[in-house]
Amino acid sequence: ASGVGKSSITNILVPKANMDTNTVSRKIERGRHTTRHSELFMIDNNTFVFDTPGFTSVESPTFDKEELRFHFHEFDKYEGKCRFAGCVHINEPECAVKKALETGSISKIRYQSYKKMYEELSERRKY
């Protein structure tokens, strides 16, 4: 999203980044769109920070909603443990992923993202 402090966080994580920032707008109560380009910063050999301009929407992936579960790797160890083969972990009874969610083994935020993406993929028209 635009104006949420990505460059400010980048400047904290990578002091040499010196990314431009702006003040918070009183009218919209968030930052002002300042970043005009994307930049990649290396923290160490395995860690990078990518500062980008904000965006308001993202193009959905081209796979089907039934394939989405394979892109959430925290679901992998529950594959085949649900009551129904091909469980998409939304409304099915005896779903191992939903049980893991209840016990805290899977992040609620990640599961909410999964459900939202599943709904968006469900609404997409096939041409």
Short mmCIF file of C-alpha atoms in Angstrom, two decimals:
data_model
loop_
_atom_site.label_atom_id
_atom_site.label_comp_id
_atom_site.label_asym_id
_atom_site.label_seq_id
_atom_site.Cartn_x
_atom_site.Cartn_y
_atom_site.Cartn_z
CA ALA A 1 0.00 0.00 0.00
CA SER A 2 1.07 3.54 -0.56
CA GLY A 3 2.12 5.82 2.29
CA VAL A 4 2.41 3.18 5.02
CA GLY A 5 6.08 3.70 5.91
CA LYS A 6 7.98 1.21 3.75
CA SER A 7 10.84 3.65 3.12
CA SER A 8 10.95 4.66 6.79
CA ILE A 9 11.33 1.00 7.77
CA THR A 10 13.97 0.55 5.04
CA ASN A 11 15.94 3.48 6.50
CA ILE A 12 15.84 1.84 9.95
CA LEU A 13 16.93 -1.57 8.63
CA VAL A 14 19.50 -0.17 6.19
CA PRO A 15 20.80 3.19 7.53
CA LYS A 16 22.91 3.71 4.39
CA ALA A 17 19.76 3.49 2.23
CA ASN A 18 18.82 7.11 2.91
CA MET A 19 15.46 6.72 1.14
CA ASP A 20 13.35 9.87 0.82
CA THR A 21 10.36 10.04 3.18
CA ASN A 22 7.63 12.57 3.76
CA THR A 23 5.36 13.70 6.58
CA VAL A 24 2.03 12.11 7.45
CA SER A 25 -0.94 13.76 5.76
CA ARG A 26 -3.54 15.02 8.24
CA LYS A 27 -6.28 14.62 5.63
CA ILE A 28 -5.72 10.93 4.84
CA GLU A 29 -3.84 10.11 8.07
CA ARG A 30 -1.01 8.24 6.39
CA GLY A 31 2.22 9.00 4.60
CA ARG A 32 2.43 10.79 1.30
CA HIS A 33 3.50 8.88 -1.80
CA THR A 34 7.22 9.69 -2.03
CA THR A 35 9.06 6.63 -3.43
CA ARG A 36 9.25 6.79 -7.22
CA HIS A 37 11.51 3.81 -7.94
CA SER A 38 12.27 0.34 -6.58
CA GLU A 39 15.59 -0.39 -4.92
CA LEU A 40 17.14 -3.59 -3.55
CA PHE A 41 19.42 -3.49 -0.49
CA MET A 42 21.60 -6.37 0.70
CA ILE A 43 21.65 -6.78 4.49
CA ASP A 44 23.83 -9.91 4.42
CA ASN A 45 24.37 -12.89 2.10
CA ASN A 46 20.88 -14.27 2.81
CA THR A 47 18.83 -11.15 3.55
CA PHE A 48 17.64 -8.43 1.22
CA VAL A 49 15.23 -5.51 1.60
CA PHE A 50 13.33 -4.35 -1.46
CA ASP A 51 11.82 -0.85 -1.18
CA THR A 52 9.12 -0.17 -3.75
CA PRO A 53 6.53 2.48 -4.50
CA GLY A 54 3.15 1.64 -3.02
CA PHE A 55 0.35 0.08 -4.99
CA THR A 56 -3.37 -0.30 -4.48
CA SER A 57 -3.98 -3.57 -6.29
CA VAL A 58 -2.08 -6.62 -7.44
CA GLU A 59 -2.81 -8.86 -10.41
CA SER A 60 -4.01 -12.25 -9.23
CA PRO A 61 -1.92 -15.28 -10.16
CA THR A 62 -2.95 -17.36 -13.14
CA PHE A 63 -3.49 -20.66 -11.32
CA ASP A 64 -6.88 -22.05 -10.26
CA LYS A 65 -8.28 -21.61 -6.76
CA GLU A 66 -7.85 -25.36 -6.12
CA GLU A 67 -4.08 -24.97 -6.63
CA LEU A 68 -3.72 -22.10 -4.14
CA ARG A 69 -3.21 -24.43 -1.16
CA PHE A 70 0.03 -25.70 -2.72
CA HIS A 71 1.48 -22.17 -2.53
CA PHE A 72 1.02 -21.94 1.26
CA HIS A 73 3.91 -24.12 2.41
CA GLU A 74 2.75 -24.17 6.03
CA PHE A 75 -0.15 -26.35 4.78
CA ASP A 76 2.22 -28.98 3.31
CA LYS A 77 2.52 -31.19 6.39
CA TYR A 78 -1.28 -31.46 6.61
CA GLU A 79 -1.69 -32.57 2.99
CA GLY A 80 -3.54 -35.89 2.91
CA LYS A 81 -4.60 -35.63 6.57
CA CYS A 82 -7.97 -34.00 5.90
CA ARG A 83 -11.13 -36.11 5.74
CA PHE A 84 -11.63 -35.34 2.05
CA ALA A 85 -9.06 -35.74 -0.72
CA GLY A 86 -8.62 -32.41 -2.47
CA CYS A 87 -9.67 -30.44 0.62
CA VAL A 88 -9.19 -26.73 -0.06
CA HIS A 89 -9.30 -25.90 3.67
CA ILE A 90 -12.27 -23.53 3.54
CA ASN A 91 -15.61 -25.16 4.45
CA GLU A 92 -14.85 -28.88 4.58
CA PRO A 93 -15.45 -30.76 7.86
CA GLU A 94 -12.53 -32.52 9.57
CA CYS A 95 -9.94 -30.33 7.85
CA ALA A 96 -6.43 -30.79 9.26
CA VAL A 97 -5.41 -27.25 8.28
CA LYS A 98 -8.36 -25.69 10.12
CA LYS A 99 -7.56 -27.85 13.17
CA ALA A 100 -3.95 -26.62 13.02
CA LEU A 101 -5.29 -23.07 12.82
CA GLU A 102 -7.35 -23.62 15.98
CA THR A 103 -4.30 -24.90 17.89
CA GLY A 104 -2.11 -22.03 16.71
CA SER A 105 0.13 -24.23 14.54
CA ILE A 106 -0.79 -22.09 11.53
CA SER A 107 -0.84 -18.28 11.64
CA LYS A 108 -4.33 -16.76 11.62
CA ILE A 109 -3.06 -13.88 9.50
CA ARG A 110 -1.64 -16.27 6.89
CA TYR A 111 -4.88 -18.29 6.86
CA GLN A 112 -6.93 -15.09 6.45
CA SER A 113 -4.71 -14.16 3.48
CA TYR A 114 -5.28 -17.63 2.05
CA LYS A 115 -9.07 -17.31 2.40
CA LYS A 116 -9.08 -13.85 0.83
CA MET A 117 -6.99 -15.02 -2.12
CA TYR A 118 -9.21 -18.11 -2.49
CA GLU A 119 -12.31 -15.89 -2.62
CA GLU A 120 -10.68 -13.58 -5.18
CA LEU A 121 -9.72 -16.55 -7.35
CA SER A 122 -13.28 -17.90 -7.00
CA GLU A 123 -14.73 -14.65 -8.31
CA ARG A 124 -12.43 -14.45 -11.31
CA ARG A 125 -14.06 -15.19 -14.63
CA LYS A 126 -12.58 -17.84 -16.86
CA TYR A 127 -12.23 -16.71 -20.46
#
